[in-house]
PDB file of C-alpha atoms in Angstrom:
ATOM      1  CA  MET Q   3     143.383  46.135  59.524  1.00 31.00           C
ATOM      2  CA  PRO Q   4     142.278  49.367  61.269  1.00 41.00           C
ATOM      3  CA  THR Q   5     142.463  49.469  65.050  1.00 55.00           C
ATOM      4  CA  GLN Q   6     140.732  52.851  65.362  1.00 83.00           C
ATOM      5  CA  PRO Q   7     137.264  54.056  64.318  1.00 92.00           C
ATOM      6  CA  ASP Q   8     136.878  54.104  60.554  1.00 93.00           C
ATOM      7  CA  TRP Q   9     136.347  57.855  60.187  1.00 94.00           C
ATOM      8  CA  ARG Q  10     136.720  57.711  56.420  1.00 91.00           C
ATOM      9  CA  GLY Q  11     133.888  55.197  56.306  1.00 91.00           C
ATOM     10  CA  VAL Q  12     131.846  57.379  58.662  1.00 94.00           C
ATOM     11  CA  ARG Q  13     132.255  60.377  56.370  1.00 94.00           C
ATOM     12  CA  ARG Q  14     131.215  58.254  53.421  1.00 93.00           C
ATOM     13  CA  ASP Q  15     128.168  56.994  55.332  1.00 94.00           C
ATOM     14  CA  VAL Q  16     127.089  60.571  56.059  1.00 95.00           C
ATOM     15  CA  THR Q  17     127.505  61.517  52.397  1.00 94.00           C
ATOM     16  CA  TYR Q  18     125.361  58.596  51.299  1.00 94.00           C
ATOM     17  CA  PHE Q  19     122.739  59.498  53.880  1.00 93.00           C
ATOM     18  CA  LEU Q  20     122.419  63.003  52.501  1.00 90.00           C
ATOM     19  CA  GLY Q  21     121.322  61.351  49.262  1.00 87.00           C
ATOM     20  CA  TYR Q  22     119.100  58.751  50.905  1.00 86.00           C
ATOM     21  CA  GLN Q  23     117.070  61.363  52.763  1.00 81.00           C
ATOM     22  CA  PHE Q  24     115.713  62.772  49.520  1.00 77.00           C
ATOM     23  CA  VAL Q  25     114.576  59.271  48.595  1.00 80.00           C
ATOM     24  CA  ALA Q  26     112.857  59.038  51.993  1.00 74.00           C
ATOM     25  CA  VAL Q  27     111.125  62.351  51.383  1.00 72.00           C
ATOM     26  CA  GLY Q  28     109.986  61.044  47.998  1.00 76.00           C
ATOM     27  CA  VAL Q  29     108.381  58.077  49.757  1.00 79.00           C
ATOM     28  CA  LEU Q  30     106.617  60.414  52.185  1.00 71.00           C
ATOM     29  CA  TYR Q  31     105.528  62.588  49.278  1.00 72.00           C
ATOM     30  CA  VAL Q  32     103.583  59.752  47.677  1.00 77.00           C
ATOM     31  CA  ALA Q  33     102.341  58.366  51.009  1.00 76.00           C
ATOM     32  CA  PRO Q  34      98.800  59.244  52.130  1.00 77.00           C
ATOM     33  CA  GLU Q  35      98.363  62.287  54.360  1.00 70.00           C
ATOM     34  CA  SER Q  36      97.391  60.011  57.256  1.00 69.00           C
ATOM     35  CA  VAL Q  37     100.963  58.653  57.191  1.00 69.00           C
ATOM     36  CA  SER Q  38     103.076  61.643  56.146  1.00 65.00           C
ATOM     37  CA  GLY Q  39     100.987  64.456  57.617  1.00 65.00           C
ATOM     38  CA  TRP Q  40     101.572  66.431  54.405  1.00 65.00           C
ATOM     39  CA  ASP Q  41      98.516  67.810  52.618  1.00 69.00           C
ATOM     40  CA  SER Q  42      98.475  68.646  48.905  1.00 71.00           C
ATOM     41  CA  GLU Q  43      99.237  72.324  49.547  1.00 67.00           C
ATOM     42  CA  THR Q  44     102.299  71.430  51.597  1.00 65.00           C
ATOM     43  CA  LYS Q  45     103.591  69.078  48.908  1.00 64.00           C
ATOM     44  CA  HIS Q  46     103.442  71.771  46.238  1.00 67.00           C
ATOM     45  CA  ASP Q  47     104.794  74.697  48.221  1.00 65.00           C
ATOM     46  CA  TYR Q  48     108.544  74.069  48.264  1.00 63.00           C
ATOM     47  CA  SER Q  49     110.728  77.172  48.564  1.00 67.00           C
ATOM     48  CA  PHE Q  50     113.808  78.431  50.405  1.00 73.00           C
ATOM     49  CA  SER Q  51     111.684  80.794  52.484  1.00 80.00           C
ATOM     50  CA  ARG Q  52     109.485  77.895  53.549  1.00 80.00           C
ATOM     51  CA  TRP Q  53     112.553  75.852  54.508  1.00 85.00           C
ATOM     52  CA  ARG Q  54     113.879  78.822  56.516  1.00 89.00           C
ATOM     53  CA  ASP Q  55     110.554  79.172  58.331  1.00 91.00           C
ATOM     54  CA  ASN Q  56     110.380  75.441  59.014  1.00 90.00           C
ATOM     55  CA  THR Q  57     113.887  75.340  60.488  1.00 94.00           C
ATOM     56  CA  SER Q  58     113.731  78.555  62.508  1.00 93.00           C
ATOM     57  CA  LYS Q  59     111.900  77.043  65.467  1.00 89.00           C
ATOM     58  CA  PRO Q  60     111.248  73.334  66.171  1.00 94.00           C
ATOM     59  CA  VAL Q  61     107.635  72.470  66.967  1.00 95.00           C
ATOM     60  CA  TRP Q  62     105.863  69.635  68.756  1.00 93.00           C
ATOM     61  CA  ASP Q  63     104.549  67.650  65.804  1.00 91.00           C
ATOM     62  CA  GLU Q  64     101.240  65.810  65.646  1.00 87.00           C
ATOM     63  CA  ASP Q  65     102.349  62.712  63.765  1.00 87.00           C
ATOM     64  CA  THR Q  66     100.728  59.440  64.745  1.00 90.00           C
ATOM     65  CA  TRP Q  67     102.235  57.721  67.784  1.00 92.00           C
ATOM     66  CA  TRP Q  68     103.771  54.841  65.837  1.00 94.00           C
ATOM     67  CA  ILE Q  69     105.712  57.207  63.605  1.00 91.00           C
ATOM     68  CA  ASN Q  70     107.133  59.190  66.520  1.00 94.00           C
ATOM     69  CA  TYR Q  71     107.653  56.374  68.984  1.00 95.00           C
ATOM     70  CA  VAL Q  72     108.214  53.279  66.843  1.00 97.00           C
ATOM     71  CA  THR Q  73     109.769  54.257  63.523  1.00 96.00           C
ATOM     72  CA  HIS Q  74     111.959  57.039  64.905  1.00 96.00           C
ATOM     73  CA  PRO Q  75     113.452  54.872  67.694  1.00 97.00           C
ATOM     74  CA  TYR Q  76     113.995  52.118  65.101  1.00 98.00           C
ATOM     75  CA  TRP Q  77     115.932  54.439  62.796  1.00 96.00           C
ATOM     76  CA  GLY Q  78     117.814  55.889  65.724  1.00 98.00           C
ATOM     77  CA  GLY Q  79     118.861  52.337  66.602  1.00 98.00           C
ATOM     78  CA  ALA Q  80     119.878  51.697  62.995  1.00 98.00           C
ATOM     79  CA  TYR Q  81     122.017  54.867  62.960  1.00 97.00           C
ATOM     80  CA  TYR Q  82     123.591  53.783  66.243  1.00 98.00           C
ATOM     81  CA  ILE Q  83     124.441  50.316  64.936  1.00 97.00           C
ATOM     82  CA  GLN Q  84     125.894  51.792  61.765  1.00 96.00           C
ATOM     83  CA  ALA Q  85     128.314  53.829  63.869  1.00 96.00           C
ATOM     84  CA  ARG Q  86     129.181  50.854  66.093  1.00 96.00           C
ATOM     85  CA  GLU Q  87     129.953  48.808  63.001  1.00 94.00           C
ATOM     86  CA  ARG Q  88     132.434  51.514  62.011  1.00 94.00           C
ATOM     87  CA  GLY Q  89     134.238  51.011  65.318  1.00 94.00           C
ATOM     88  CA  LEU Q  90     132.831  54.003  67.224  1.00 96.00           C
ATOM     89  CA  ASN Q  91     132.248  53.638  70.947  1.00 95.00           C
ATOM     90  CA  ARG Q  92     128.893  54.079  72.690  1.00 96.00           C
ATOM     91  CA  ALA Q  93     129.143  57.826  73.215  1.00 97.00           C
ATOM     92  CA  GLN Q  94     130.416  58.468  69.700  1.00 97.00           C
ATOM     93  CA  SER Q  95     127.667  56.295  68.260  1.00 97.00           C
ATOM     94  CA  PHE Q  96     125.018  58.174  70.232  1.00 98.00           C
ATOM     95  CA  TRP Q  97     126.219  61.492  68.864  1.00 98.00           C
ATOM     96  CA  TYR Q  98     126.439  60.032  65.371  1.00 98.00           C
ATOM     97  CA  SER Q  99     122.784  59.000  65.650  1.00 97.00           C
ATOM     98  CA  ALA Q 100     121.921  62.508  66.869  1.00 97.00           C
ATOM     99  CA  LEU Q 101     123.829  64.025  63.934  1.00 97.00           C
ATOM    100  CA  ILE Q 102     122.105  61.884  61.315  1.00 96.00           C
ATOM    101  CA  SER Q 103     118.696  62.557  62.874  1.00 95.00           C
ATOM    102  CA  THR Q 104     119.380  66.298  62.882  1.00 96.00           C
ATOM    103  CA  LEU Q 105     120.530  66.228  59.250  1.00 94.00           C
ATOM    104  CA  TYR Q 106     117.238  64.612  58.313  1.00 90.00           C
ATOM    105  CA  GLU Q 107     115.081  66.964  60.375  1.00 92.00           C
ATOM    106  CA  TYR Q 108     116.835  70.084  59.070  1.00 94.00           C
ATOM    107  CA  GLY Q 109     117.391  68.646  55.601  1.00 88.00           C
ATOM    108  CA  ALA Q 110     114.958  67.462  52.962  1.00 77.00           C
ATOM    109  CA  GLU Q 111     112.068  66.854  55.370  1.00 78.00           C
ATOM    110  CA  SER Q 112     112.024  70.487  56.461  1.00 86.00           C
ATOM    111  CA  LEU Q 113     111.180  71.507  52.896  1.00 77.00           C
ATOM    112  CA  ALA Q 114     107.656  70.324  53.670  1.00 76.00           C
ATOM    113  CA  GLU Q 115     107.173  70.554  57.440  1.00 84.00           C
ATOM    114  CA  PRO Q 116     108.672  72.243  60.504  1.00 92.00           C
ATOM    115  CA  VAL Q 117     111.458  70.546  62.414  1.00 95.00           C
ATOM    116  CA  SER Q 118     110.013  68.168  65.009  1.00 95.00           C
ATOM    117  CA  ALA Q 119     111.173  68.915  68.548  1.00 95.00           C
ATOM    118  CA  GLN Q 120     110.405  65.456  69.901  1.00 95.00           C
ATOM    119  CA  ASP Q 121     112.055  63.708  66.952  1.00 96.00           C
ATOM    120  CA  LEU Q 122     115.328  65.529  67.648  1.00 96.00           C
ATOM    121  CA  VAL Q 123     115.316  63.934  71.111  1.00 96.00           C
ATOM    122  CA  VAL Q 124     113.441  60.659  70.677  1.00 97.00           C
ATOM    123  CA  THR Q 125     115.421  59.418  67.669  1.00 97.00           C
ATOM    124  CA  PRO Q 126     118.916  59.429  69.259  1.00 97.00           C
ATOM    125  CA  VAL Q 127     117.868  58.760  72.868  1.00 98.00           C
ATOM    126  CA  ALA Q 128     115.400  55.944  72.215  1.00 98.00           C
ATOM    127  CA  GLY Q 129     117.640  54.857  69.346  1.00 98.00           C
ATOM    128  CA  PHE Q 130     120.525  54.379  71.765  1.00 98.00           C
ATOM    129  CA  LEU Q 131     118.362  52.105  73.923  1.00 98.00           C
ATOM    130  CA  VAL Q 132     117.113  50.143  70.915  1.00 98.00           C
ATOM    131  CA  GLY Q 133     120.566  49.885  69.366  1.00 98.00           C
ATOM    132  CA  GLU Q 134     122.522  49.028  72.490  1.00 98.00           C
ATOM    133  CA  PHE Q 135     120.068  46.783  74.321  1.00 98.00           C
ATOM    134  CA  LEU Q 136     118.057  45.195  71.496  1.00 98.00           C
ATOM    135  CA  PHE Q 137     119.964  45.277  68.211  1.00 98.00           C
ATOM    136  CA  THR Q 138     123.423  44.699  69.700  1.00 97.00           C
ATOM    137  CA  PRO Q 139     122.528  41.489  71.611  1.00 97.00           C
ATOM    138  CA  LEU Q 140     120.691  40.149  68.559  1.00 97.00           C
ATOM    139  CA  ARG Q 141     123.690  40.732  66.302  1.00 96.00           C
ATOM    140  CA  LYS Q 142     126.158  39.306  68.830  1.00 95.00           C
ATOM    141  CA  ARG Q 143     124.073  36.156  69.245  1.00 96.00           C
ATOM    142  CA  ILE Q 144     123.845  35.635  65.491  1.00 96.00           C
ATOM    143  CA  ARG Q 145     127.564  36.189  64.966  1.00 93.00           C
ATOM    144  CA  ALA Q 146     128.398  33.731  67.720  1.00 94.00           C
ATOM    145  CA  LYS Q 147     126.694  30.911  65.808  1.00 93.00           C
ATOM    146  CA  SER Q 148     128.768  28.319  64.042  1.00 91.00           C
ATOM    147  CA  GLY Q 149     128.107  27.179  60.507  1.00 89.00           C
ATOM    148  CA  LYS Q 150     126.101  28.934  57.837  1.00 91.00           C
ATOM    149  CA  LEU Q 151     123.568  31.590  58.755  1.00 93.00           C
ATOM    150  CA  GLY Q 152     119.925  30.941  58.006  1.00 94.00           C
ATOM    151  CA  TRP Q 153     117.676  33.356  56.132  1.00 95.00           C
ATOM    152  CA  SER Q 154     116.149  34.644  59.377  1.00 96.00           C
ATOM    153  CA  ASP Q 155     119.588  35.457  60.797  1.00 96.00           C
ATOM    154  CA  LYS Q 156     120.583  37.296  57.623  1.00 95.00           C
ATOM    155  CA  ALA Q 157     117.271  39.149  57.631  1.00 96.00           C
ATOM    156  CA  THR Q 158     117.878  40.212  61.246  1.00 97.00           C
ATOM    157  CA  LEU Q 159     121.350  41.492  60.380  1.00 96.00           C
ATOM    158  CA  PHE Q 160     119.829  43.491  57.533  1.00 96.00           C
ATOM    159  CA  ILE Q 161     116.940  44.880  59.588  1.00 97.00           C
ATOM    160  CA  THR Q 162     119.287  46.005  62.353  1.00 97.00           C
ATOM    161  CA  ASP Q 163     121.741  47.681  59.966  1.00 96.00           C
ATOM    162  CA  PRO Q 164     119.873  48.554  56.739  1.00 96.00           C
ATOM    163  CA  LEU Q 165     122.028  51.569  55.951  1.00 93.00           C
ATOM    164  CA  GLY Q 166     125.182  49.479  56.219  1.00 92.00           C
ATOM    165  CA  VAL Q 167     123.814  47.116  53.581  1.00 92.00           C
ATOM    166  CA  LEU Q 168     122.717  50.004  51.339  1.00 92.00           C
ATOM    167  CA  ASN Q 169     126.105  51.665  51.676  1.00 92.00           C
ATOM    168  CA  ALA Q 170     127.905  48.444  50.795  1.00 90.00           C
ATOM    169  CA  GLU Q 171     125.754  48.190  47.677  1.00 90.00           C
ATOM    170  CA  ALA Q 172     126.411  51.860  46.853  1.00 89.00           C
ATOM    171  CA  ASP Q 173     130.147  51.177  47.136  1.00 86.00           C
ATOM    172  CA  ARG Q 174     129.784  48.275  44.726  1.00 87.00           C
ATOM    173  CA  LEU Q 175     127.785  50.307  42.201  1.00 88.00           C
ATOM    174  CA  LEU Q 176     130.346  53.086  42.349  1.00 85.00           C
ATOM    175  CA  GLY Q 177     133.122  50.610  41.669  1.00 81.00           C
ATOM    176  CA  ARG Q 178     134.767  51.163  45.017  1.00 76.00           C
ATOM    177  CA  GLU Q 179     137.227  48.393  45.799  1.00 56.00           C
ATOM    178  CA  THR Q 180     137.211  47.684  49.503  1.00 50.00           C
ATOM    179  CA  THR Q 181     138.326  44.953  51.843  1.00 42.00           C
ATOM    180  CA  LEU Q 182     135.643  43.191  53.808  1.00 39.00           C
ATOM    181  CA  HIS Q 183     136.242  42.654  57.499  1.00 43.00           C
ATOM    182  CA  TRP Q 184     134.367  41.472  60.513  1.00 43.00           C
ATOM    183  CA  GLN Q 185     133.617  44.292  62.942  1.00 46.00           C
ATOM    184  CA  PRO Q 186     132.414  43.207  66.384  1.00 47.00           C
ATOM    185  CA  ILE Q 187     130.097  45.934  67.649  1.00 46.00           C
ATOM    186  CA  ASP Q 188     131.280  45.720  71.225  1.00 47.00           C
ATOM    187  CA  THR Q 189     134.948  46.477  70.535  1.00 42.00           C
ATOM    188  CA  ARG Q 190     136.885  49.172  68.727  1.00 41.00           C
ATOM    189  CA  ALA Q 191     139.198  46.852  66.805  1.00 40.00           C
ATOM    190  CA  PRO Q 192     138.002  44.658  63.905  1.00 41.00           C
ATOM    191  CA  ILE Q 193     138.815  40.968  63.730  1.00 37.00           C
ATOM    192  CA  PRO Q 194     139.755  39.547  60.316  1.00 36.00           C
ATOM    193  CA  ALA Q 195     137.164  37.254  58.793  1.00 37.00           C
ATOM    194  CA  THR Q 196     138.339  33.681  58.406  1.00 36.00           C
ATOM    195  CA  GLY Q 197     136.622  31.301  56.048  1.00 38.00           C
ATOM    196  CA  MET Q 198     133.461  31.730  54.003  1.00 35.00           C
ATOM    197  CA  ASP Q 199     130.915  30.077  56.267  1.00 42.00           C
ATOM    198  CA  GLY Q 200     127.840  31.895  55.070  1.00 43.00           C
ATOM    199  CA  ARG Q 201     128.724  35.237  56.650  1.00 46.00           C
ATOM    200  CA  ASP Q 202     130.154  36.797  53.497  1.00 43.00           C
ATOM    201  CA  SER Q 203     127.057  38.849  52.641  1.00 44.00           C
ATOM    202  CA  PRO Q 204     126.869  42.633  53.162  1.00 45.00           C
ATOM    203  CA  GLU Q 205     124.523  41.955  56.071  1.00 44.00           C
ATOM    204  CA  ALA Q 206     127.305  40.296  58.041  1.00 45.00           C
ATOM    205  CA  PHE Q 207     130.252  42.434  57.008  1.00 44.00           C
ATOM    206  CA  ARG Q 208     131.074  46.078  56.805  1.00 45.00           C
ATOM    207  CA  ARG Q 209     133.382  47.749  54.314  1.00 41.00           C
ATOM    208  CA  ALA Q 210     136.780  48.932  55.441  1.00 39.00           C
TER     209      ALA Q 210
END
């Protein structure tokens, strides 16, 4: 079992994310303008020059408050937890969240709108607070339970690490043979899983 951060897994997570972000942009594309902030002209004016203009200078966006200050902190927390589950420490996980957020802002999203200045900051900073002080205690409390996990516990594990579950499924679809292990998010070293007590779903385990 690895006793250091799973950097191979981290690299694989980043690769998967580069694909996921185009799916996210597709969702925004079909969402109403009140949600995405993209009008019909914006949606049909994709070009390299537009991407270059959108990434040349971050702007203060005018998205609704819940997008900037609810969904972005949530995803920042999810990125943070994903890194912690790979064995990264707090600082490394913060910078991982910042990296993933930056890849999204300067990636597919910038085909349609300028890079958001506040999102570059809010996502990793607020995400650290959400991940470390909300998601982490929730996951630790659930994993400390004895016996089988209930549906609400499994749902919480999924909600707090959705990308980990998606990546595990992507591994399965790609035929990747991996060994499941239990990764406490407050230590660097994983502890082998013992027994199948209801925690053998992707929500409770990460891939080695």
